[in-house]
């Protein structure tokens, strides 16, 4: 059984920590084929905490010039999307609006899905500490209009935001979440009958769409004690005419090919390409790995690729603009169609024209030769994979 906090400390537990699974939910977790030795298991081995020398990490993270390059030097352009823009149906039947980081509004075959909505100012359990937004939310949550489903990839703060969930709990939307994550949502006021809690390869029907939780290589946790009792997932969504994929957070692993063969091909993939580091190589992908994941999912350079999990929060030592630049370059080398919308800019992945301009260049800090050398940024494609913030995301002030 899970161990509760001491009574004197329970009242001090931030509401944003959520709740541990219990009762039938915990029993179902223990019956999962992906749960063993008291925790959920990754599809392939993964180190979930920082690896290597903490001293070397501190040198890199706190070096002055490297620190300056982790944030934009000007105002990040945010597309002036209006309610009228979103109210007009997409001509192709499929439209994506990247709201920043991993939050995406997907309009697919007449239905609307919101992936990993984070409208809070910080990805943290505390309003006064933790990574702060580098740009404003492009569209107020209330201006989105009705949403048929909210899909959550896992319970880290930059993907599961309590204030956003509480706001959405007052609507009629249905929530699709990985196994165990429903405990947090119920704790924050989401009725149990509006929860669809799935293990990997389980599917649910919402508003005529088929949503399937698919494997990912990551980890979970919100509180002081990480029990690994909530699952992490990528998601495949299929409508009558279109299919899309959202990676959530994941390290690269061979299973992308299997996901593509079982649930694809996809008209668009939304894949994590930011917050990587040599100090956490197994649980986040580099841009090069993200492009390879797209190729695996699609069986080649087909469909549109939307890079996510970058540009909004500072979660890793790499420069703020590096994920965009490296994805831009890696996509060209691989012949992949990479969509590069400004935050809040709607686009139709199957249209003849897509947003492809490197919009971040006007607000990115230039790198000196010394800074490039320190970060390994030589201007050439990286040959070695790198990875993610294990502790910063899972720790209470991440």
Tab-separated table of C-alpha atoms in Angstrom:
chain	number	residue	atom	x	y	z
A	1	UNK	CA	0.000	0.000	0.000
A	2	UNK	CA	1.091	3.582	-0.496
A	3	UNK	CA	2.375	5.300	2.597
A	4	UNK	CA	0.594	8.522	3.589
A	5	UNK	CA	2.311	11.635	4.857
A	6	UNK	CA	2.407	12.236	8.607
A	7	UNK	CA	-0.820	13.937	9.743
A	8	UNK	CA	1.044	17.101	10.673
A	9	UNK	CA	2.531	17.379	7.193
A	10	UNK	CA	-0.602	16.499	5.234
A	11	UNK	CA	-2.091	19.943	5.731
A	12	UNK	CA	1.096	21.467	4.307
A	13	UNK	CA	0.967	19.403	1.114
A	14	UNK	CA	0.322	21.736	-1.829
A	15	UNK	CA	-2.931	21.015	-3.628
A	16	UNK	CA	-0.943	21.009	-6.884
A	17	UNK	CA	0.815	17.804	-5.791
A	18	UNK	CA	-2.454	16.069	-6.628
A	19	UNK	CA	-3.367	12.703	-5.128
A	20	UNK	CA	-1.871	9.234	-5.031
A	21	UNK	CA	-3.905	6.459	-6.680
A	22	UNK	CA	-5.803	4.272	-4.241
A	23	UNK	CA	-8.582	1.702	-4.075
A	24	UNK	CA	-9.678	0.124	-7.353
A	25	UNK	CA	-7.494	2.546	-9.326
A	26	UNK	CA	-4.397	1.295	-7.505
A	27	UNK	CA	-5.541	-2.308	-7.919
A	28	UNK	CA	-5.880	-1.755	-11.652
A	29	UNK	CA	-2.392	-0.231	-11.761
A	30	UNK	CA	-0.961	-3.311	-10.050
A	31	UNK	CA	-2.648	-5.536	-12.622
A	32	UNK	CA	-1.098	-3.625	-15.514
A	33	UNK	CA	1.389	-5.598	-17.645
A	34	UNK	CA	3.529	-2.452	-17.584
A	35	UNK	CA	3.761	-2.374	-13.772
A	36	UNK	CA	6.384	-4.447	-11.970
A	37	UNK	CA	8.404	-4.280	-8.762
A	38	UNK	CA	6.199	-1.492	-7.432
A	39	UNK	CA	6.566	0.916	-10.357
A	40	UNK	CA	5.562	1.437	-13.966
A	41	UNK	CA	8.288	0.267	-16.338
A	42	UNK	CA	9.639	1.849	-19.515
A	43	UNK	CA	9.481	-0.026	-22.831
A	44	UNK	CA	13.296	-0.081	-22.777
A	45	UNK	CA	15.648	0.773	-19.935
A	46	UNK	CA	15.871	4.443	-18.973
A	47	UNK	CA	17.771	6.438	-16.385
A	48	UNK	CA	15.260	8.942	-15.032
A	49	UNK	CA	17.579	11.073	-12.919
A	50	UNK	CA	20.574	13.184	-13.923
A	51	UNK	CA	23.631	11.140	-14.866
A	52	UNK	CA	27.279	12.128	-14.851
A	53	UNK	CA	29.073	14.715	-12.765
A	54	UNK	CA	26.868	17.145	-10.834
A	55	UNK	CA	29.820	19.535	-10.721
A	56	UNK	CA	30.124	19.552	-14.502
A	57	UNK	CA	26.379	20.052	-14.808
A	58	UNK	CA	26.522	23.014	-12.428
A	59	UNK	CA	29.395	24.557	-14.387
A	60	UNK	CA	27.412	24.313	-17.596
A	61	UNK	CA	24.095	25.398	-16.117
A	62	UNK	CA	25.386	28.432	-14.236
A	63	UNK	CA	27.952	29.700	-16.746
A	64	UNK	CA	26.942	33.315	-17.385
A	65	UNK	CA	26.849	33.324	-21.178
A	66	UNK	CA	25.146	29.959	-21.361
A	67	UNK	CA	22.568	31.238	-18.876
A	68	UNK	CA	21.872	34.291	-21.016
A	69	UNK	CA	21.346	32.169	-24.119
A	70	UNK	CA	18.661	30.100	-22.407
A	71	UNK	CA	16.157	32.940	-22.761
A	72	UNK	CA	15.097	35.152	-25.684
A	73	UNK	CA	16.614	38.633	-25.907
A	74	UNK	CA	13.389	40.236	-27.077
A	75	UNK	CA	9.668	39.656	-27.115
A	76	UNK	CA	8.740	36.225	-28.462
A	77	UNK	CA	6.321	36.719	-31.360
A	78	UNK	CA	2.872	35.372	-30.550
A	79	UNK	CA	0.380	35.034	-33.381
A	80	UNK	CA	-2.676	37.280	-32.949
A	81	UNK	CA	-5.173	34.445	-33.216
A	82	UNK	CA	-8.776	35.430	-32.548
A	83	UNK	CA	-11.898	33.560	-31.567
A	84	UNK	CA	-13.163	34.105	-35.106
A	85	UNK	CA	-10.066	32.372	-36.526
A	86	UNK	CA	-10.732	29.292	-34.421
A	87	UNK	CA	-14.479	29.352	-35.023
A	88	UNK	CA	-14.037	28.957	-38.782
A	89	UNK	CA	-13.839	25.222	-39.612
A	90	UNK	CA	-10.593	24.036	-41.261
A	91	UNK	CA	-11.058	23.564	-45.002
A	92	UNK	CA	-9.138	20.265	-44.952
A	93	UNK	CA	-10.816	18.909	-41.827
A	94	UNK	CA	-7.560	19.062	-39.839
A	95	UNK	CA	-5.990	22.068	-38.128
A	96	UNK	CA	-3.368	22.349	-35.379
A	97	UNK	CA	-2.682	25.348	-33.167
A	98	UNK	CA	0.501	25.136	-31.096
A	99	UNK	CA	-0.048	27.166	-27.934
A	100	UNK	CA	3.572	26.789	-26.795
A	101	UNK	CA	5.518	23.967	-25.125
A	102	UNK	CA	3.441	20.769	-25.562
A	103	UNK	CA	-0.001	22.394	-25.578
A	104	UNK	CA	-1.771	21.912	-28.912
A	105	UNK	CA	-5.374	22.449	-29.977
A	106	UNK	CA	-6.163	19.850	-32.631
A	107	UNK	CA	-9.300	20.230	-34.736
A	108	UNK	CA	-9.871	16.925	-36.452
A	109	UNK	CA	-12.867	15.793	-38.484
A	110	UNK	CA	-15.237	18.223	-36.805
A	111	UNK	CA	-14.015	17.571	-33.260
A	112	UNK	CA	-11.638	19.483	-30.984
A	113	UNK	CA	-8.916	17.979	-28.789
A	114	UNK	CA	-6.630	19.856	-26.428
A	115	UNK	CA	-3.305	18.153	-25.693
A	116	UNK	CA	-1.372	18.838	-22.470
A	117	UNK	CA	-2.981	22.235	-21.771
A	118	UNK	CA	-0.773	24.446	-19.607
A	119	UNK	CA	-2.139	27.978	-19.263
A	120	UNK	CA	-0.405	28.722	-15.955
A	121	UNK	CA	2.360	31.290	-15.591
A	122	UNK	CA	4.785	28.747	-14.093
A	123	UNK	CA	5.160	24.989	-14.451
A	124	UNK	CA	5.424	24.458	-10.718
A	125	UNK	CA	3.250	23.676	-7.697
A	126	UNK	CA	4.033	27.176	-6.407
A	127	UNK	CA	2.989	30.544	-7.851
A	128	UNK	CA	6.220	32.196	-6.631
A	129	UNK	CA	8.877	29.756	-7.876
A	130	UNK	CA	9.703	27.470	-10.768
A	131	UNK	CA	10.176	27.924	-14.520
A	132	UNK	CA	8.223	30.929	-15.779
A	133	UNK	CA	6.728	31.500	-19.207
A	134	UNK	CA	8.947	33.083	-21.843
A	135	UNK	CA	5.910	34.272	-23.781
A	136	UNK	CA	2.257	34.884	-22.903
A	137	UNK	CA	-0.470	32.362	-23.600
A	138	UNK	CA	-1.522	33.038	-27.208
A	139	UNK	CA	-5.262	32.611	-26.613
A	140	UNK	CA	-7.177	32.852	-23.317
A	141	UNK	CA	-8.505	29.471	-22.254
A	142	UNK	CA	-12.074	30.760	-22.224
A	143	UNK	CA	-11.681	31.957	-25.825
A	144	UNK	CA	-10.974	28.480	-27.180
A	145	UNK	CA	-14.624	27.544	-27.187
A	146	UNK	CA	-15.938	24.047	-26.443
A	147	UNK	CA	-13.415	21.201	-26.433
A	148	UNK	CA	-14.543	17.587	-26.928
A	149	UNK	CA	-11.541	16.002	-25.201
A	150	UNK	CA	-8.539	16.999	-23.134
A	151	UNK	CA	-5.619	14.592	-23.488
A	152	UNK	CA	-2.843	14.421	-20.883
A	153	UNK	CA	0.464	12.666	-21.596
A	154	UNK	CA	1.769	12.440	-18.005
A	155	UNK	CA	1.684	14.228	-14.678
A	156	UNK	CA	4.742	16.502	-14.733
A	157	UNK	CA	3.999	20.165	-14.076
A	158	UNK	CA	4.775	21.365	-17.590
A	159	UNK	CA	2.127	18.960	-18.972
A	160	UNK	CA	-0.471	18.755	-16.209
A	161	UNK	CA	-1.311	22.198	-14.820
A	162	UNK	CA	-3.713	22.286	-11.891
A	163	UNK	CA	-5.237	25.755	-12.518
A	164	UNK	CA	-5.881	24.847	-16.158
A	165	UNK	CA	-7.483	21.521	-15.224
A	166	UNK	CA	-9.678	23.181	-12.593
A	167	UNK	CA	-10.890	25.673	-15.197
A	168	UNK	CA	-11.651	22.878	-17.680
A	169	UNK	CA	-13.357	20.802	-14.979
A	170	UNK	CA	-16.224	23.276	-15.110
A	171	UNK	CA	-16.902	22.485	-18.780
A	172	UNK	CA	-18.428	19.411	-20.404
A	173	UNK	CA	-15.134	18.117	-21.823
A	174	UNK	CA	-13.963	14.527	-21.333
A	175	UNK	CA	-10.422	13.838	-20.121
A	176	UNK	CA	-8.280	11.042	-21.562
A	177	UNK	CA	-5.301	10.296	-19.308
A	178	UNK	CA	-2.745	7.544	-18.679
A	179	UNK	CA	-3.454	5.011	-15.965
A	180	UNK	CA	-3.222	6.538	-12.478
A	181	UNK	CA	-3.316	10.190	-13.564
A	182	UNK	CA	-7.057	10.274	-12.955
A	183	UNK	CA	-6.369	10.463	-9.196
A	184	UNK	CA	-4.975	13.976	-9.640
A	185	UNK	CA	-7.901	15.106	-11.774
A	186	UNK	CA	-10.541	13.760	-9.408
A	187	UNK	CA	-8.730	15.503	-6.544
A	188	UNK	CA	-9.090	18.777	-8.488
A	189	UNK	CA	-12.779	18.382	-9.193
A	190	UNK	CA	-13.091	16.420	-12.431
A	191	UNK	CA	-16.047	14.009	-12.123
A	192	UNK	CA	-15.111	10.339	-12.445
A	193	UNK	CA	-17.637	9.837	-15.250
A	194	UNK	CA	-15.712	12.309	-17.406
A	195	UNK	CA	-12.433	10.430	-17.063
A	196	UNK	CA	-11.084	7.867	-19.518
A	197	UNK	CA	-8.016	6.320	-17.881
A	198	UNK	CA	-5.953	4.114	-20.193
A	199	UNK	CA	-3.015	1.732	-20.120
A	200	UNK	CA	-0.739	1.477	-23.163
A	201	UNK	CA	-2.538	0.146	-26.239
A	202	UNK	CA	-5.961	0.719	-24.693
A	203	UNK	CA	-8.396	2.877	-26.667
A	204	UNK	CA	-11.487	4.925	-25.953
A	205	UNK	CA	-14.093	6.575	-28.160
A	206	UNK	CA	-14.836	10.244	-27.533
A	207	UNK	CA	-17.143	12.208	-29.831
A	208	UNK	CA	-16.547	9.741	-32.651
A	209	UNK	CA	-12.736	9.856	-32.365
A	210	UNK	CA	-10.616	6.887	-31.289
A	211	UNK	CA	-7.952	7.855	-28.761
A	212	UNK	CA	-5.239	5.304	-27.975
A	213	UNK	CA	-2.591	5.561	-25.258
A	214	UNK	CA	0.695	4.382	-26.757
A	215	UNK	CA	4.103	3.724	-25.146
A	216	UNK	CA	6.645	6.407	-24.274
A	217	UNK	CA	10.036	6.338	-22.555
A	218	UNK	CA	9.818	8.720	-19.631
A	219	UNK	CA	8.757	8.826	-15.942
A	220	UNK	CA	6.228	10.471	-13.639
A	221	UNK	CA	5.840	12.297	-10.350
A	222	UNK	CA	4.656	15.565	-8.789
A	223	UNK	CA	5.275	15.372	-5.047
A	224	UNK	CA	8.179	14.947	-2.664
A	225	UNK	CA	7.973	11.177	-3.036
A	226	UNK	CA	7.853	9.822	-6.583
A	227	UNK	CA	5.985	6.515	-6.343
A	228	UNK	CA	5.992	5.862	-10.119
A	229	UNK	CA	2.293	4.974	-9.732
A	230	UNK	CA	1.114	7.093	-12.647
A	231	UNK	CA	1.782	6.074	-16.225
A	232	UNK	CA	3.224	8.242	-19.004
A	233	UNK	CA	2.068	7.893	-22.615
A	234	UNK	CA	2.124	9.144	-26.162
A	235	UNK	CA	-1.227	9.311	-27.967
A	236	UNK	CA	-2.645	8.299	-31.331
A	237	UNK	CA	-5.941	9.877	-32.386
A	238	UNK	CA	-7.990	8.653	-35.343
A	239	UNK	CA	-11.041	10.275	-36.894
A	240	UNK	CA	-13.052	9.284	-39.949
A	241	UNK	CA	-10.574	10.983	-42.294
A	242	UNK	CA	-7.445	11.949	-40.363
A	243	UNK	CA	-4.949	10.578	-37.862
A	244	UNK	CA	-2.545	12.460	-35.600
A	245	UNK	CA	0.119	11.543	-33.023
A	246	UNK	CA	1.300	13.416	-29.904
A	247	UNK	CA	4.499	12.151	-28.295
A	248	UNK	CA	4.179	13.664	-24.838
A	249	UNK	CA	7.633	13.464	-23.275
A	250	UNK	CA	9.832	10.569	-24.329
A	251	UNK	CA	13.320	9.436	-25.017
A	252	UNK	CA	13.993	7.781	-28.337
A	253	UNK	CA	13.213	4.052	-28.478
A	254	UNK	CA	12.538	1.487	-31.214
A	255	UNK	CA	8.824	1.324	-30.416
A	256	UNK	CA	7.915	4.303	-32.604
A	257	UNK	CA	7.960	2.015	-35.626
A	258	UNK	CA	5.517	-0.352	-33.933
A	259	UNK	CA	3.211	2.543	-33.005
A	260	UNK	CA	3.204	3.761	-36.601
A	261	UNK	CA	2.462	0.311	-37.984
A	262	UNK	CA	-0.392	-0.251	-35.514
A	263	UNK	CA	-2.061	3.183	-35.508
A	264	UNK	CA	-0.664	5.205	-38.420
A	265	UNK	CA	0.223	6.521	-40.823
A	266	UNK	CA	-0.468	9.995	-39.447
A	267	UNK	CA	-1.347	13.209	-41.240
A	268	UNK	CA	0.727	15.001	-38.612
A	269	UNK	CA	2.983	14.119	-35.719
A	270	UNK	CA	3.571	16.402	-32.730
A	271	UNK	CA	6.922	15.354	-31.294
A	272	UNK	CA	9.040	16.537	-28.356
A	273	UNK	CA	12.358	18.074	-29.429
A	274	UNK	CA	13.360	20.323	-26.494
A	275	UNK	CA	14.678	20.215	-22.893
A	276	UNK	CA	17.332	17.601	-23.662
A	277	UNK	CA	20.803	17.229	-22.174
A	278	UNK	CA	23.695	14.774	-22.028
A	279	UNK	CA	22.901	14.621	-18.300
A	280	UNK	CA	19.501	12.945	-18.971
A	281	UNK	CA	19.934	11.133	-22.294
A	282	UNK	CA	17.184	8.519	-21.978
A	283	UNK	CA	13.976	10.443	-21.334
A	284	UNK	CA	13.863	13.365	-23.774
A	285	UNK	CA	14.746	13.462	-27.455
A	286	UNK	CA	17.054	15.796	-29.312
A	287	UNK	CA	15.745	17.380	-32.523
A	288	UNK	CA	17.619	14.766	-34.538
A	289	UNK	CA	16.009	11.973	-32.528
A	290	UNK	CA	12.618	13.627	-32.879
A	291	UNK	CA	12.959	13.659	-36.662
A	292	UNK	CA	13.995	9.992	-36.556
A	293	UNK	CA	10.933	9.202	-34.421
A	294	UNK	CA	8.763	10.835	-37.101
A	295	UNK	CA	10.439	8.756	-39.804
A	296	UNK	CA	9.854	5.610	-37.739
A	297	UNK	CA	6.219	6.468	-37.086
A	298	UNK	CA	5.540	7.255	-40.738
A	299	UNK	CA	7.745	4.689	-42.420
A	300	UNK	CA	9.502	7.558	-44.193
A	301	UNK	CA	9.339	11.357	-44.633
A	302	UNK	CA	5.549	11.506	-44.954
A	303	UNK	CA	3.090	13.837	-43.263
A	304	UNK	CA	3.801	17.036	-41.360
A	305	UNK	CA	6.035	17.275	-38.295
A	306	UNK	CA	5.199	19.799	-35.549
A	307	UNK	CA	8.025	20.246	-33.014
A	308	UNK	CA	6.744	20.634	-29.446
A	309	UNK	CA	8.143	20.976	-25.898
A	310	UNK	CA	10.327	23.994	-26.577
A	311	UNK	CA	10.283	27.799	-26.688
A	312	UNK	CA	8.007	28.398	-23.678
A	313	UNK	CA	9.793	27.287	-20.489
A	314	UNK	CA	13.491	27.116	-19.674
A	315	UNK	CA	13.978	23.499	-18.556
A	316	UNK	CA	17.463	22.525	-19.739
A	317	UNK	CA	20.993	23.900	-20.282
A	318	UNK	CA	20.723	24.265	-24.049
A	319	UNK	CA	20.131	27.675	-25.708
A	320	UNK	CA	16.498	28.734	-26.011
A	321	UNK	CA	16.490	28.679	-29.811
A	322	UNK	CA	18.606	25.555	-30.348
A	323	UNK	CA	15.691	23.073	-30.609
A	324	UNK	CA	14.134	25.189	-33.354
A	325	UNK	CA	17.367	25.619	-35.285
A	326	UNK	CA	18.363	21.965	-35.044
A	327	UNK	CA	14.892	20.751	-36.020
A	328	UNK	CA	14.884	23.150	-38.978
A	329	UNK	CA	18.213	21.714	-40.151
A	330	UNK	CA	17.506	18.036	-39.346
A	331	UNK	CA	14.161	18.162	-41.113
A	332	UNK	CA	15.749	19.515	-44.271
A	333	UNK	CA	18.426	16.832	-44.263
A	334	UNK	CA	15.819	14.087	-43.849
A	335	UNK	CA	13.318	15.528	-46.324
A	336	UNK	CA	10.674	15.873	-43.587
A	337	UNK	CA	8.030	18.595	-43.871
A	338	UNK	CA	8.512	20.567	-40.636
A	339	UNK	CA	5.830	23.062	-39.625
A	340	UNK	CA	7.214	26.026	-37.686
A	341	UNK	CA	4.256	28.097	-36.503
A	342	UNK	CA	4.600	30.958	-34.075
A	343	UNK	CA	2.866	30.192	-30.775
A	344	UNK	CA	-0.856	30.504	-31.423
A	345	UNK	CA	-0.664	30.292	-35.217
A	346	UNK	CA	-3.249	27.831	-36.626
A	347	UNK	CA	-2.231	25.793	-39.672
A	348	UNK	CA	-3.604	22.871	-41.666
A	349	UNK	CA	-1.004	20.064	-41.905
A	350	UNK	CA	-2.368	18.706	-45.191
A	351	UNK	CA	-2.495	22.115	-46.896
A	352	UNK	CA	-0.158	23.016	-49.762
A	353	UNK	CA	1.564	25.700	-47.694
A	354	UNK	CA	2.728	25.503	-44.086
A	355	UNK	CA	4.428	28.004	-41.736
A	356	UNK	CA	8.109	27.230	-42.257
A	357	UNK	CA	10.014	30.421	-41.357
A	358	UNK	CA	12.467	30.336	-38.407
A	359	UNK	CA	10.551	33.018	-36.507
A	360	UNK	CA	12.743	32.755	-33.375
A	361	UNK	CA	15.876	34.185	-34.991
A	362	UNK	CA	14.923	37.775	-34.297
A	363	UNK	CA	14.909	37.220	-30.526
A	364	UNK	CA	17.670	34.642	-30.056
A	365	UNK	CA	20.898	35.644	-28.313
A	366	UNK	CA	23.962	35.324	-30.565
A	367	UNK	CA	26.557	32.814	-29.426
A	368	UNK	CA	30.221	33.572	-29.031
A	369	UNK	CA	32.774	30.985	-30.137
A	370	UNK	CA	33.441	30.169	-26.479
A	371	UNK	CA	29.760	29.583	-25.755
A	372	UNK	CA	29.378	27.396	-28.831
A	373	UNK	CA	32.357	25.335	-27.767
A	374	UNK	CA	31.069	24.972	-24.193
A	375	UNK	CA	27.679	23.769	-25.359
A	376	UNK	CA	29.009	21.576	-28.134
A	377	UNK	CA	27.295	23.839	-30.704
A	378	UNK	CA	29.693	23.809	-33.639
A	379	UNK	CA	27.095	24.687	-36.218
A	380	UNK	CA	27.270	21.107	-37.509
A	381	UNK	CA	24.697	18.318	-37.000
A	382	UNK	CA	25.098	16.459	-33.731
A	383	UNK	CA	26.131	12.843	-34.063
A	384	UNK	CA	25.564	11.819	-30.455
A	385	UNK	CA	22.075	11.622	-28.942
A	386	UNK	CA	21.293	13.752	-25.952
A	387	UNK	CA	18.219	13.748	-23.645
A	388	UNK	CA	15.974	15.706	-20.566
A	389	UNK	CA	15.472	17.292	-17.174
A	390	UNK	CA	14.824	14.351	-14.935
A	391	UNK	CA	14.842	16.143	-11.584
A	392	UNK	CA	13.825	19.645	-12.680
A	393	UNK	CA	10.525	18.346	-14.071
A	394	UNK	CA	9.731	15.962	-11.252
A	395	UNK	CA	10.955	18.085	-8.361
A	396	UNK	CA	8.382	20.225	-6.508
A	397	UNK	CA	9.701	23.526	-7.879
A	398	UNK	CA	10.203	22.437	-11.467
